[in-house]
Coordinates of C-alpha atoms in Angstrom, one line a residue:
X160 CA 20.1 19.5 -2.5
X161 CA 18.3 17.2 0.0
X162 CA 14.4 16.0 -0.4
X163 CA 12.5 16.0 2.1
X164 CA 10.4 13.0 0.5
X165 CA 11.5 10.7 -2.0
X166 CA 8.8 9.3 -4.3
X167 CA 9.1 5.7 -6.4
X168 CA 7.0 5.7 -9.5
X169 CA 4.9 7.0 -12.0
X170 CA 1.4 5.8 -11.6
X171 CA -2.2 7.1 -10.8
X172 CA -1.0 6.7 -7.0
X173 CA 2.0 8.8 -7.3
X174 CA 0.1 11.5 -9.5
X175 CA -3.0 11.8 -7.1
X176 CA -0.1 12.1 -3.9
X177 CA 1.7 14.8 -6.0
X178 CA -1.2 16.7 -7.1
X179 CA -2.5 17.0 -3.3
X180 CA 0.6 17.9 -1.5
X181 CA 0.6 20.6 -4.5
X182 CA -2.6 21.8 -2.8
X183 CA -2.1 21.5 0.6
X184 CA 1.3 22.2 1.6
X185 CA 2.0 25.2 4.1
X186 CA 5.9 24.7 4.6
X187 CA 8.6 24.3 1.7
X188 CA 8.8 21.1 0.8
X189 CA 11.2 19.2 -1.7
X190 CA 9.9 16.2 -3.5
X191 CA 12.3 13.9 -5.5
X192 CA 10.4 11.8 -7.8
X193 CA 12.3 8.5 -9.1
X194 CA 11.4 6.5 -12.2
X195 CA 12.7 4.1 -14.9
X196 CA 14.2 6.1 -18.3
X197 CA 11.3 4.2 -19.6
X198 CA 8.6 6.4 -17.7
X199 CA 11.2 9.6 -18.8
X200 CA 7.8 11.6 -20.1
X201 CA 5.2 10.5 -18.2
X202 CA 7.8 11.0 -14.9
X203 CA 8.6 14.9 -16.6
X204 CA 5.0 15.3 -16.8
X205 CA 4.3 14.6 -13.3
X206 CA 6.9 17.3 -12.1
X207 CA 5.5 20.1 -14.8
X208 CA 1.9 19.4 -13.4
X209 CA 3.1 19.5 -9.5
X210 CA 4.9 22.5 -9.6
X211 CA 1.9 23.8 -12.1
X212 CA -0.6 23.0 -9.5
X213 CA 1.7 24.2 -6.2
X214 CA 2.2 27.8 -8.2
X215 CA -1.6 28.2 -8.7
X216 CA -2.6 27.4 -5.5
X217 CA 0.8 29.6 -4.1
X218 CA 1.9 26.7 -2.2
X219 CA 5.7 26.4 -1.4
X220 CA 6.3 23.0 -2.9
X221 CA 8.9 21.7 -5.3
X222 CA 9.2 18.8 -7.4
X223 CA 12.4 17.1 -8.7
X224 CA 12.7 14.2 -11.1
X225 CA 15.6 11.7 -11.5
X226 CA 15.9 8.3 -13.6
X227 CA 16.9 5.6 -11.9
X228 CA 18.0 1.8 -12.6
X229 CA 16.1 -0.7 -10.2
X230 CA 19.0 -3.1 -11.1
X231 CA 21.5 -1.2 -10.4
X232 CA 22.6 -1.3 -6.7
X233 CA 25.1 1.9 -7.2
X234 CA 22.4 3.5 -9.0
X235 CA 19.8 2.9 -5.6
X236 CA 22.3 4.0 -3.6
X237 CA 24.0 6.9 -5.5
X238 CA 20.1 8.2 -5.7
X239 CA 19.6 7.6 -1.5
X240 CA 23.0 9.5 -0.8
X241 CA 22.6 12.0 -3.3
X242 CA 19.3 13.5 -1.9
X243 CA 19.2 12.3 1.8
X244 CA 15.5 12.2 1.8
X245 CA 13.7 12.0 5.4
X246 CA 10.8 10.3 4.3
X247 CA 10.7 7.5 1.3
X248 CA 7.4 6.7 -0.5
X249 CA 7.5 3.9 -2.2
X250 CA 4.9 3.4 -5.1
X251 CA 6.3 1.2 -8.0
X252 CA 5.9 -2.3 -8.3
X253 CA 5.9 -5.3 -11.0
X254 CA 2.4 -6.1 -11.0
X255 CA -0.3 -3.5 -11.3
X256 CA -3.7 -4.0 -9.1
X257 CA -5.2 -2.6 -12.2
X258 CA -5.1 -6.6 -13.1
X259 CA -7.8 -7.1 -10.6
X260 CA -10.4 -5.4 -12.4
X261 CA -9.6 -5.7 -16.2
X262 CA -8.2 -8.3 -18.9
X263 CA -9.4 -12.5 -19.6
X264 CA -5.9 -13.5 -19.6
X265 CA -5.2 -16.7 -17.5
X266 CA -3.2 -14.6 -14.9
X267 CA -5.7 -11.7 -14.4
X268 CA -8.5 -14.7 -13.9
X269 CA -6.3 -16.2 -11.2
X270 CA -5.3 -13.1 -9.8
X271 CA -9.1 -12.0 -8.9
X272 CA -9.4 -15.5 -7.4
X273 CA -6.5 -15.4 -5.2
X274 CA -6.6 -11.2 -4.9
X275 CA -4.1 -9.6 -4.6
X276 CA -2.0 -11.5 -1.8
X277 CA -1.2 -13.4 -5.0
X278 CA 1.4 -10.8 -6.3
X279 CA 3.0 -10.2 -2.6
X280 CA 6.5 -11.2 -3.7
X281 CA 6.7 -9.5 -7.1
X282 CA 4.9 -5.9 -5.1
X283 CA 8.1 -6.4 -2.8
X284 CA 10.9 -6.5 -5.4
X285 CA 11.6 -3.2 -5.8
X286 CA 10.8 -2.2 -2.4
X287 CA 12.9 -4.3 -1.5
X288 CA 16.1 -3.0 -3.2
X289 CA 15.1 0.3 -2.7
X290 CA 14.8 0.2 1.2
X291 CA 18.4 -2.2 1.3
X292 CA 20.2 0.9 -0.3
X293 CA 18.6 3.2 2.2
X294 CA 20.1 -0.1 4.7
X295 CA 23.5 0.4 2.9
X296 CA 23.9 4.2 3.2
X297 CA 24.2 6.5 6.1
X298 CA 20.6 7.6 6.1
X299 CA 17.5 7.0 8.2
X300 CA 14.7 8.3 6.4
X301 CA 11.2 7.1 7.2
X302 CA 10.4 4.1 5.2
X303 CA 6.7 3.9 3.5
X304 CA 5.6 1.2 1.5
X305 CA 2.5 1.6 -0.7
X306 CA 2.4 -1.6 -2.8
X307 CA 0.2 -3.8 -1.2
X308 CA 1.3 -3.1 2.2
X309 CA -1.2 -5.4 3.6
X310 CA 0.4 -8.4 2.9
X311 CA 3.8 -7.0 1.6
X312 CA 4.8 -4.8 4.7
X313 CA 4.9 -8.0 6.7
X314 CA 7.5 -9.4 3.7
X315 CA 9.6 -6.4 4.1
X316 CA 9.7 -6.4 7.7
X317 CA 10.6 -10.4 7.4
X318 CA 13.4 -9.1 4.7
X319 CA 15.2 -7.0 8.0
X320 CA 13.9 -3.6 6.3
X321 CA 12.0 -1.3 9.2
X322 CA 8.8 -0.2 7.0
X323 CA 6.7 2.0 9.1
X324 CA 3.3 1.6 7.0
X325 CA 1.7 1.8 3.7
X326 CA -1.1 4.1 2.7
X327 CA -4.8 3.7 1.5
X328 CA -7.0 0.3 1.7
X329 CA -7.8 1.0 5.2
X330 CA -8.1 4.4 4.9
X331 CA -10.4 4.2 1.7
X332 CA -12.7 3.0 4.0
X333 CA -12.4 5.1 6.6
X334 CA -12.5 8.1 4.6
X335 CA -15.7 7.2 2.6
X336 CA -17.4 6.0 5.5
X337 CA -16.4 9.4 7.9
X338 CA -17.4 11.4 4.9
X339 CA -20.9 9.8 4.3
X340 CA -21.7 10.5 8.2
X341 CA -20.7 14.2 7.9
X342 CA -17.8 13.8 10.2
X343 CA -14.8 16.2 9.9
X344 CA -13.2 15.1 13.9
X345 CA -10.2 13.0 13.7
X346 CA -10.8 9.9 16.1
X347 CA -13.8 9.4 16.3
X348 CA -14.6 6.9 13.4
X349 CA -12.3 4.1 13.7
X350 CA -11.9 1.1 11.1
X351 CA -10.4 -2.2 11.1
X352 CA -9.7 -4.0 7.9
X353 CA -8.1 -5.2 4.9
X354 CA -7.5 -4.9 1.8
X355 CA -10.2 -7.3 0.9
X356 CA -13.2 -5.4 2.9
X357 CA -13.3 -3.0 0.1
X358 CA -14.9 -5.5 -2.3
X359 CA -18.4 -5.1 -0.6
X360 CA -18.4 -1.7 -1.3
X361 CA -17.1 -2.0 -4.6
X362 CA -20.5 -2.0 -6.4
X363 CA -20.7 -6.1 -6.7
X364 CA -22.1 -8.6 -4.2
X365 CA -19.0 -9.6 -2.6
X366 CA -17.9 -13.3 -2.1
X367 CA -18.5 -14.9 0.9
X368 CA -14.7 -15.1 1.8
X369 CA -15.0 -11.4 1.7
X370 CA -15.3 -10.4 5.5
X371 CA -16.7 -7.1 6.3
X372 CA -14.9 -4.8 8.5
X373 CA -15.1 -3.7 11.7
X374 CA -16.2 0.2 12.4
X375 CA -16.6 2.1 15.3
X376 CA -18.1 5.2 16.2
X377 CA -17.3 7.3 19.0
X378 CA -15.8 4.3 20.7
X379 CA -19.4 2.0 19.9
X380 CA -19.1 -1.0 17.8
X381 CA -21.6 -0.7 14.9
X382 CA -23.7 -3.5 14.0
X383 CA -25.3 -2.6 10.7
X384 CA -22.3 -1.1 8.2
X385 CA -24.2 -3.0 5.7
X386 CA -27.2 -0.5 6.2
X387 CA -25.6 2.5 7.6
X388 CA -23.0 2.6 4.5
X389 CA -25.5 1.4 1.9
X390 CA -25.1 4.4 0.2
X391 CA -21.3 4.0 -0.2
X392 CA -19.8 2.5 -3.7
X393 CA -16.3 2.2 -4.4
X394 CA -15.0 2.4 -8.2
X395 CA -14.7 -1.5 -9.6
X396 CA -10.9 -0.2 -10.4
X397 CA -8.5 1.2 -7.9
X398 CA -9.9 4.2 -5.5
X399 CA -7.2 6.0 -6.3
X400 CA -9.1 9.7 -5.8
X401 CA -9.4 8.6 -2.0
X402 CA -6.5 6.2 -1.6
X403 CA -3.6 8.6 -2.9
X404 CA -5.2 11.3 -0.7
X405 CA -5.2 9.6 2.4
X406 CA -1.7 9.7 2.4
X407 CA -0.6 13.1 2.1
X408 CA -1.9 14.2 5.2
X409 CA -0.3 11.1 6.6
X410 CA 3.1 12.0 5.1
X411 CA 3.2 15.8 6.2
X412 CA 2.7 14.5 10.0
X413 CA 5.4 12.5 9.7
X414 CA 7.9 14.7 8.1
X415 CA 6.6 17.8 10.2
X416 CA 6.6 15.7 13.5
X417 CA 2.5 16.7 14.2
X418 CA 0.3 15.0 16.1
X419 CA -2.0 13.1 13.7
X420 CA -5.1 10.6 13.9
X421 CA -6.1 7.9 10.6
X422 CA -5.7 4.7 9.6
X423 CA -3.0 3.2 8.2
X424 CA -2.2 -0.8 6.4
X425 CA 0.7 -2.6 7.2
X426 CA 1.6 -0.7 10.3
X427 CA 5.3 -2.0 11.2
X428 CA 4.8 -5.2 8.9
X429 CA 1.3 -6.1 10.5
X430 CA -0.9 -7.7 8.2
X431 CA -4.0 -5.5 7.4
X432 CA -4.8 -2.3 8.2
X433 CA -5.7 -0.5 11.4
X434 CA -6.7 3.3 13.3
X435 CA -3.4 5.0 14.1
X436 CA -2.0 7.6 15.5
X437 CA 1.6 9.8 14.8
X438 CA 3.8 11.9 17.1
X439 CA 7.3 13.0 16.8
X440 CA 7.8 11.3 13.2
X441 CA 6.8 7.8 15.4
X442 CA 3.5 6.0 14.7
X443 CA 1.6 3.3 17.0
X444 CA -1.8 1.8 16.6
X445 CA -5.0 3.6 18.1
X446 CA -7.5 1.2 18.5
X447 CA -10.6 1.7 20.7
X448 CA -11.7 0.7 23.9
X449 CA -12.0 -2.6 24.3
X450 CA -9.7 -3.8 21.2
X451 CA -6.7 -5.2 22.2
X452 CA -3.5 -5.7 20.1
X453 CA -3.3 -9.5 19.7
X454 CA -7.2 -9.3 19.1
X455 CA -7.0 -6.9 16.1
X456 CA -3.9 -8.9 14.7
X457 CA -5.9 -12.2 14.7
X458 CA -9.0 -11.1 12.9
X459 CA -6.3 -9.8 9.5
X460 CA -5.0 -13.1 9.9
X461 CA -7.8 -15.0 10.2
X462 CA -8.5 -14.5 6.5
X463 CA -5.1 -14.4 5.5
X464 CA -4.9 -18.5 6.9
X465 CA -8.4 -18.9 4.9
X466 CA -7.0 -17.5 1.8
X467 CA -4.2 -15.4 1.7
X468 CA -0.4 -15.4 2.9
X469 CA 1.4 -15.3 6.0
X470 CA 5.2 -14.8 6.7
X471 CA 6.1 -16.6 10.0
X472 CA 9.4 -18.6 10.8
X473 CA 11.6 -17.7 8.2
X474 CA 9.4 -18.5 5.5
X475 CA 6.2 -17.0 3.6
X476 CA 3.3 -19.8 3.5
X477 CA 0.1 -19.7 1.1
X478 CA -3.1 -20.3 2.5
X479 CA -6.4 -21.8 1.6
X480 CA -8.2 -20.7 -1.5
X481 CA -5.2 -19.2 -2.9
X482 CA -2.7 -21.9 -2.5
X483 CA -5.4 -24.4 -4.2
X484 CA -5.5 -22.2 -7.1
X485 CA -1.8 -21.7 -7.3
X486 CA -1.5 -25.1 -7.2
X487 CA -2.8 -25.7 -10.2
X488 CA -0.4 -23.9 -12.1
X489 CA 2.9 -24.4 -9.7
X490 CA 3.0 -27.0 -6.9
X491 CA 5.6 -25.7 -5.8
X492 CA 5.4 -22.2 -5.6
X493 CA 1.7 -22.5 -4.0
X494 CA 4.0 -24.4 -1.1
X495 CA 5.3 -20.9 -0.4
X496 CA 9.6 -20.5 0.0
X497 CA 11.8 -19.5 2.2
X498 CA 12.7 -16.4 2.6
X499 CA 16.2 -16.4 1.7
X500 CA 14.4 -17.7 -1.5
X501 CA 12.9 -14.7 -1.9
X502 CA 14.7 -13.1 -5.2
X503 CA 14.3 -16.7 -7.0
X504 CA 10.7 -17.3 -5.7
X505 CA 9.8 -13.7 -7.6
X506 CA 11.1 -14.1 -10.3
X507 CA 9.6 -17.7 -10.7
X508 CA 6.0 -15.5 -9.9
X509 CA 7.1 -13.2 -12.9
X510 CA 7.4 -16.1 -15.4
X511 CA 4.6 -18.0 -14.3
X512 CA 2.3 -13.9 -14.7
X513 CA 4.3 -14.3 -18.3
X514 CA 3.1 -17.3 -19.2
X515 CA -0.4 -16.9 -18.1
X516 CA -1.0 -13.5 -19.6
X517 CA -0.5 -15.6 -22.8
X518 CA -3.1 -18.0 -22.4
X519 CA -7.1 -17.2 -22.2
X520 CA -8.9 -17.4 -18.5

């Protein structure tokens, strides 16, 4: 039988997007999940509890498992042609963001200096053999990438794979923010920002290389987030009770073909994340009034040059505070690689994560 969305992994991410399409659903739907034989029980318990919560609620969804082998290349594309999904969700990576918050290894140290943009290349791997087998079949499904998408989408895009978006960051922010002024209306709260303007919201003053976003309401720039959304704090760990949510409603407009207003990271391999909008299965950006394009794409990458990553020209670069403190473990990884370096350039980031997880911060 087809799916109708084909979920990667077996994390907090995955479970929280399982356990609210469970909920909110209104059409059958058929959702393959995908796993290592490794995640075999937790990946069983995801389907038991889905279908558990879809049968309470009397909603018309069901959820299939399979086990897959991410090095297997027949096995990727046995699993695309097999179920023809129309919409792939990809949530499974090699390096956890749970990393940020927890551990005094030497890796997890380095990884909360440099953030996240540190573990771009291993957060592609997988997506990146999983969206060449969809590249290698007959399919077209729509391609979602929810591993970093801030800085991994534009990797993937790079890579020749045509990611439409991620999920959540973004539209953590803009959730919490429309839900603390009472609003319900799509549109009218709109939010540009990255991945790293949660970290002022996170319950701890934030770093000064940690811009705040930018917010507008009812097409008005507002100058005092700082006050407004005072009363807003974010977990210290992943928001996963708002991130996973702000995708389902995301993902249903896109496989139903619905008009639909949010925000969005990594919108077709942008860096950061922006207000969009979906028609027809097709997304584009929604910014307001007065906010063009090539405007909103140089304030993500203004930090990105300060201290992130970029992909231009063939090749992905390090920046700034990250590629100083890269440096001092590998000179010559923090010089970035070429892109058709990219498989050896991973796995180099892999031992290097091995090696430091080893050794106290």
């Amino acid at each position: 039988m087809t799916a109708d969305l084909l979920l990667t992994g077996t994390g907090n991410f995955a479970e929280r997007i399982l356990g609210d399409l469970a909920l909110l659903v209104t059409r059958p739907l058929r959702v393959v999940v995908a796993a290592r034989a490794e995640e075999a029980n937790r990946l069983n318990w995801l389907r038991v509890a889905a279908n558990a919560r879809a049968a309470i609620a009397g909603r018309p969804l069901e959820v299939v498992t399979e086990i897959i082998d991410w090095d297997s290349n027949t096995a990727l594309d046995r699993l695309i042609e097999t179920h023809r999904p129309r919409l792939v969700v990809h949530a499974a990576s090699l390096q956890s963001p749970t990393a940020l918050f927890s551990g005094d290894s030497a890796w997890e140290s380095l990884l909360r200096t440099c953030t996240l943009s540190l573990s771009v290349p291993m957060q592609a791997v997988l997506a990146d053999r999983l969206f060449a087998a969809v590249r290698r079949s007959e399919q077209t499904p729509l391609l979602v990438n929810c591993c970093y998408p801030d800085g991994t989408n534009a990797l993937l895009k790079a890579l020749g794979h045509p990611v439409l978006c991620g999920a959540g960051n973004v539209a953590i922010l803009a959730a919490a923010f429309a839900g603390e002024l009472g609003l319900r209306e799509p549109g009218r709260l709109k939010v540009l920002a990255h991945h790293q303007n949660l970290w002022p919201w996170r319950g701890e003053t934030a770093p000064e290389h940690f811009p705040l976003p930018r917010v507008w309401l009812d097409g008005a720039e507002l100058d005092d987030i700082r006050d407004r959304f005072a009363r807003v704090r974010l977990t210290l760990g992943p928001a996963i009770p708002i991130s996973g949510a702000t995708g389902v409603p995301l993902f249903l407009a896109l496989l139903e073909g619905t008009d639909w207003q949010g925000h969005a990271p990594g919108v077709d391999g942008l860096p950061g994340g922006y207000p969009v909008r979906t028609s027809d299965g097709k997304m584009a950006l929604d910014l307001p009034e007065g906010l063009d394009r090539d405007t909103a794409i140089a304030w993500q990458l203004d930090y990105e040059f300060r201290c992130g990553l970029t992909v231009a020209d063939g090749a992905l670069r390090f920046h700034g505070r990250l590629a100083e403190a890269l440096a001092a473990y590998d000179a010559d990884l923090a010089d970035g690689f070429a892109l058709s370096d990219f498989p050896a350039a991973a796995d180099r980031m892999c031992r290097l994560r091995d090696r430091l997880l080893a050794q106290p911060a």
